[in-house]
XYZ file of C-alpha atoms in Angstrom:
310
model
C -23.930 -8.308 -7.221
C -21.003 -6.776 -5.128
C -21.939 -3.764 -3.178
C -20.692 -0.591 -4.814
C -21.955 1.551 -1.861
C -20.619 1.872 1.591
C -17.288 3.053 3.040
C -14.041 2.086 1.170
C -12.982 -0.521 3.914
C -16.409 -2.232 3.907
C -16.475 -2.393 0.140
C -12.787 -3.847 0.185
C -13.649 -6.249 2.998
C -16.829 -7.620 1.163
C -15.242 -7.943 -2.222
C -12.332 -9.650 -0.816
C -14.515 -12.123 1.113
C -16.243 -12.863 -2.209
C -13.141 -13.578 -4.045
C -11.779 -15.645 -1.408
C -14.818 -17.878 -1.480
C -14.393 -18.590 -5.154
C -10.531 -18.514 -5.419
C -9.173 -21.296 -7.747
C -5.447 -20.826 -7.230
C -5.059 -19.512 -3.564
C -6.822 -20.787 -0.591
C -6.769 -19.854 3.277
C -5.829 -22.717 5.796
C -8.853 -21.518 7.815
C -8.151 -24.414 10.376
C -4.776 -22.680 11.281
C -6.144 -19.143 11.762
C -6.520 -19.538 15.714
C -2.968 -21.031 16.011
C -1.379 -18.335 13.713
C -3.263 -15.515 15.553
C -1.822 -16.968 18.875
C 1.658 -16.380 17.554
C 1.117 -12.673 16.818
C 1.889 -10.121 19.432
C -0.658 -8.955 21.849
C -0.057 -5.448 20.936
C 1.066 -3.739 17.874
C 2.301 -0.210 18.296
C 3.099 1.794 14.948
C 6.810 2.247 14.786
C 7.838 5.926 15.161
C 8.519 8.009 12.185
C 12.271 7.407 10.975
C 14.096 10.681 10.412
C 15.889 9.306 7.362
C 12.856 8.287 5.446
C 10.214 10.717 6.922
C 10.730 14.499 7.464
C 9.422 14.438 11.152
C 10.654 18.115 11.797
C 8.325 19.666 9.187
C 5.220 21.727 10.007
C 1.832 19.982 9.793
C 1.355 21.236 6.210
C 4.661 19.896 5.159
C 4.107 16.603 6.852
C 0.553 16.155 5.283
C 2.044 16.940 1.883
C 4.835 14.418 2.444
C 2.432 11.662 3.406
C 0.082 12.354 0.498
C 2.879 12.491 -2.093
C 4.661 9.372 -0.713
C 1.557 7.354 -0.611
C 0.558 8.402 -4.056
C 3.775 6.852 -5.405
C 3.934 3.914 -2.867
C 3.971 1.379 -5.702
C 6.454 -0.207 -7.834
C 7.270 -3.397 -6.098
C 7.314 -5.244 -9.372
C 10.077 -2.997 -10.662
C 12.278 -3.066 -7.407
C 14.970 -5.476 -8.807
C 15.556 -2.937 -11.724
C 16.139 0.215 -9.741
C 19.098 1.797 -7.988
C 18.912 1.127 -4.421
C 20.580 3.133 -1.624
C 23.179 0.977 0.459
C 21.036 -0.992 3.040
C 17.848 0.279 1.683
C 14.785 -1.638 0.108
C 13.143 -0.251 -3.001
C 10.505 1.425 -0.905
C 12.982 2.956 1.457
C 15.260 4.178 -1.362
C 12.288 6.147 -2.752
C 11.104 7.262 0.716
C 14.712 8.564 1.510
C 14.776 10.512 -1.842
C 11.560 12.115 -1.026
C 12.490 12.997 2.406
C 15.633 14.860 1.403
C 13.563 16.832 -1.293
C 11.027 17.927 1.416
C 13.750 18.788 3.882
C 15.274 21.167 1.130
C 11.883 22.521 0.182
C 8.617 20.876 0.277
C 6.525 20.810 -2.800
C 3.607 22.822 -3.255
C 0.383 21.856 -5.066
C 1.501 24.066 -7.912
C 4.905 22.502 -8.099
C 3.304 18.969 -8.408
C 0.886 19.894 -10.961
C 3.564 20.465 -13.578
C 6.031 17.688 -12.277
C 7.888 15.768 -14.895
C 9.448 12.368 -15.037
C 13.136 13.957 -15.192
C 12.331 15.963 -11.773
C 11.080 12.950 -9.868
C 13.942 10.843 -11.156
C 16.414 13.184 -9.795
C 14.756 13.382 -6.378
C 14.825 9.511 -5.901
C 17.987 8.848 -7.624
C 16.846 6.990 -10.836
C 17.156 7.319 -14.620
C 14.419 9.441 -16.099
C 13.636 6.843 -18.773
C 12.787 4.279 -16.150
C 9.027 3.290 -16.587
C 8.421 4.184 -12.895
C 9.403 7.804 -13.158
C 6.570 8.520 -15.756
C 3.964 6.710 -13.471
C 5.254 8.665 -10.345
C 5.028 12.013 -12.267
C 1.643 11.209 -13.348
C 0.462 10.347 -9.892
C 2.017 13.435 -8.351
C 0.573 15.755 -10.848
C -2.783 14.389 -9.909
C -2.124 15.028 -6.454
C -1.269 18.659 -7.063
C -4.190 19.332 -9.397
C -6.627 17.937 -6.721
C -5.169 19.760 -3.976
C -4.999 23.044 -5.871
C -8.366 22.788 -7.224
C -10.477 21.227 -4.496
C -8.479 22.181 -1.236
C -7.281 25.769 -1.788
C -3.806 24.401 -2.547
C -3.391 23.230 1.177
C -2.460 19.558 1.942
C -3.833 19.976 5.470
C -7.159 20.911 4.065
C -7.429 17.323 2.550
C -6.773 15.934 6.071
C -9.184 18.292 7.828
C -12.078 17.588 5.511
C -12.156 14.041 6.748
C -13.008 15.420 10.234
C -10.710 12.983 12.277
C -11.899 9.826 10.335
C -9.596 7.469 8.570
C -12.419 5.842 6.715
C -13.534 9.125 5.441
C -10.041 10.054 4.636
C -9.539 6.889 2.623
C -12.853 7.495 0.914
C -11.614 10.951 -0.282
C -8.365 9.670 -1.745
C -9.897 6.670 -3.383
C -11.756 9.003 -5.711
C -8.421 10.442 -6.930
C -6.609 8.847 -10.087
C -3.396 8.833 -7.873
C -4.939 6.465 -5.485
C -6.875 4.151 -7.995
C -6.684 0.483 -7.088
C -9.688 -1.541 -8.366
C -9.265 -4.749 -10.190
C -11.725 -7.191 -11.870
C -12.410 -10.667 -11.013
C -14.949 -13.038 -12.915
C -16.339 -9.894 -14.433
C -16.843 -7.959 -11.041
C -14.913 -4.888 -9.643
C -12.802 -5.749 -6.725
C -11.523 -2.602 -4.856
C -8.378 -2.787 -2.817
C -7.415 0.793 -2.257
C -4.160 -0.198 -0.683
C -2.630 3.319 -0.655
C -5.572 5.321 0.123
C -5.973 3.519 3.276
C -2.422 3.390 4.253
C -2.187 7.099 3.767
C -4.774 7.366 6.607
C -2.601 5.520 9.095
C 0.459 7.581 7.859
C -1.491 10.787 8.442
C -2.042 9.574 12.229
C 1.459 8.137 12.735
C 3.153 11.400 11.376
C 1.014 13.540 13.646
C -0.844 15.299 10.975
C -4.275 14.575 12.393
C -5.487 12.065 15.175
C -7.842 9.673 13.410
C -10.327 7.949 15.664
C -11.397 4.881 13.421
C -8.139 3.274 12.351
C -9.406 -0.135 13.396
C -12.020 -0.050 10.716
C -9.515 -0.088 7.730
C -8.810 -3.435 6.166
C -5.180 -4.841 5.430
C -3.196 -3.077 2.720
C -2.988 -5.739 -0.081
C 0.398 -5.678 -1.719
C 2.932 -8.434 -2.601
C 4.887 -8.675 0.653
C 2.192 -9.686 3.121
C 0.757 -12.338 0.909
C 4.296 -13.680 0.608
C 4.758 -13.841 4.478
C 1.494 -15.571 4.666
C 2.426 -18.074 2.091
C 5.923 -18.701 3.536
C 4.216 -19.154 7.027
C 1.758 -21.746 5.555
C -1.630 -19.681 6.131
C -2.023 -19.258 2.287
C -1.688 -22.352 0.117
C -1.114 -21.788 -3.503
C -1.625 -23.868 -6.621
C 1.611 -25.704 -7.442
C 1.700 -24.231 -10.975
C 1.187 -20.838 -9.422
C 3.931 -21.465 -6.768
C 6.414 -22.564 -9.512
C 5.792 -19.440 -11.464
C 6.463 -17.285 -8.335
C 9.560 -19.320 -7.437
C 10.945 -18.948 -10.962
C 10.602 -15.252 -10.642
C 7.946 -14.866 -13.454
C 6.105 -11.665 -13.237
C 2.296 -12.025 -12.690
C -0.085 -10.029 -14.800
C -1.779 -7.329 -12.906
C -5.505 -7.936 -12.690
C -4.991 -11.713 -13.551
C -7.174 -14.137 -11.679
C -4.092 -15.381 -9.649
C -2.922 -12.012 -8.690
C -6.290 -10.817 -7.617
C -6.726 -13.936 -5.600
C -3.408 -13.478 -3.827
C -4.459 -9.976 -2.750
C -7.988 -10.677 -1.817
C -7.208 -13.809 0.201
C -4.622 -11.970 2.053
C -7.140 -9.204 2.945
C -9.758 -11.847 4.052
C -7.106 -14.080 5.912
C -6.271 -11.087 8.051
C -9.890 -10.266 8.736
C -10.165 -13.840 10.038
C -7.000 -13.305 12.074
C -8.554 -10.014 13.566
C -11.418 -12.012 15.050
C -8.858 -14.138 16.964
C -6.557 -11.364 18.269
C -7.050 -7.976 19.859
C -5.015 -6.500 16.736
C -6.862 -4.607 14.082
C -6.395 -5.630 10.307
C -4.153 -2.614 9.807
C -2.106 -3.670 12.819
C -1.684 -7.127 11.657
C -0.748 -5.893 8.156
C 2.186 -3.813 9.900
C 3.230 -6.874 11.875
C 3.475 -9.119 8.952
C 5.032 -6.456 6.593
C 7.751 -5.853 9.187
C 8.135 -9.680 9.513
C 8.636 -9.855 5.787
C 11.980 -7.951 6.214
C 13.670 -10.910 7.861
C 15.952 -13.353 6.123
C 13.551 -16.252 6.154
C 11.302 -14.369 3.738
C 13.919 -12.553 1.790
C 15.510 -15.844 1.101
C 12.477 -16.824 -1.214
C 11.114 -15.065 -4.277
C 8.008 -13.191 -3.713
C 5.122 -12.610 -6.029
C 5.919 -9.614 -8.228
C 3.667 -7.664 -10.654
C 4.337 -4.433 -12.451
C 1.465 -2.006 -11.812
C 0.597 1.198 -10.045
C -1.446 -0.253 -7.442
C 1.460 -1.359 -5.004
C-alpha cells in the first residue's frame, strides 16, 4: 500500500517513485541522469518578481492574497490554444497579467472571492464568460475566499503565518483545500501530485510574503511543460503510440495511465537529478520550465490534458 501519512512532498515523492517503477508507457533513461545533471546550472536563483505579471508593490496582505489566488487558478494548460492571449504572452502569463491588473486596482478580499462568478473572473483575464475555464476558475477562487474567511479571520497573511515559516507545512495546509486538489489514481491507488499547493509555497517566498526555510524539501511541480522538456531532451522515453498521439495534438485524458505516468516519471526523474546536482527538485523544475520557453521546445507539440490540476 502507498503511504497516506507523512508530509505532502514525501507522499508525492513516494507515490511517483512507485508509479515510475511500474510505468508502461513512459520510462526514465536512468543511465543518462548524471550526464543530464552535469548540463544543469550549478545554481538556480529564482527570477525576481515581474511587475507586469505580479503586483510587487502591494503590502504583505495583498501579495499573499495574489499568490494564493493566482496559484489556485494556475491550471488550464490543456485549454491554452483556445483562449485569447495577450501579445507576447503565453496562456499562463495572460492570466497572471489580468490578475495583476485587478489586484493593482483593488485586491480581492476573502468576502469578494466567496461570491465570485465566472463573468467577473472572465472580465479580469480578458476571456469569454462561457469559456469552460472561467467556471472552473470561479469555483476555485470561491473556495479560497470561503477558506480564508472561515478559518483565517479573512486574512490571507494568516494562512501563511499558520505555516510557521515552513514551505512543507504551507503546502500541507493548501493541499486540504478543494481549490488545490491534485490527486490522481493509478492501478487503483491514489497518486498525489499537489503541483499548485507546492508551487504556492515557493511563490510566497519569492514574493517576499514570508521567508520559508525548507523549500528544498518540495518536489518538482508536475505539469505538462517539464515532462515535454525531458522528453525532447531524451531523459524521458515514451511508447511510440503515446508519442504519436501527443505529436498529433490529441488531448490526453486526465487520470489516464499515460497522463499519470508522464507526471509521475517527471517528478521521479527530477528526484534522481537532484541527487547528482546541488540543485533542489524545485530549483531543477524552475530551470526546466524556463528552458521550455525556448524555440526548440515550442516547435514540438507538448502533451495536453484539460483538467484543474495544472
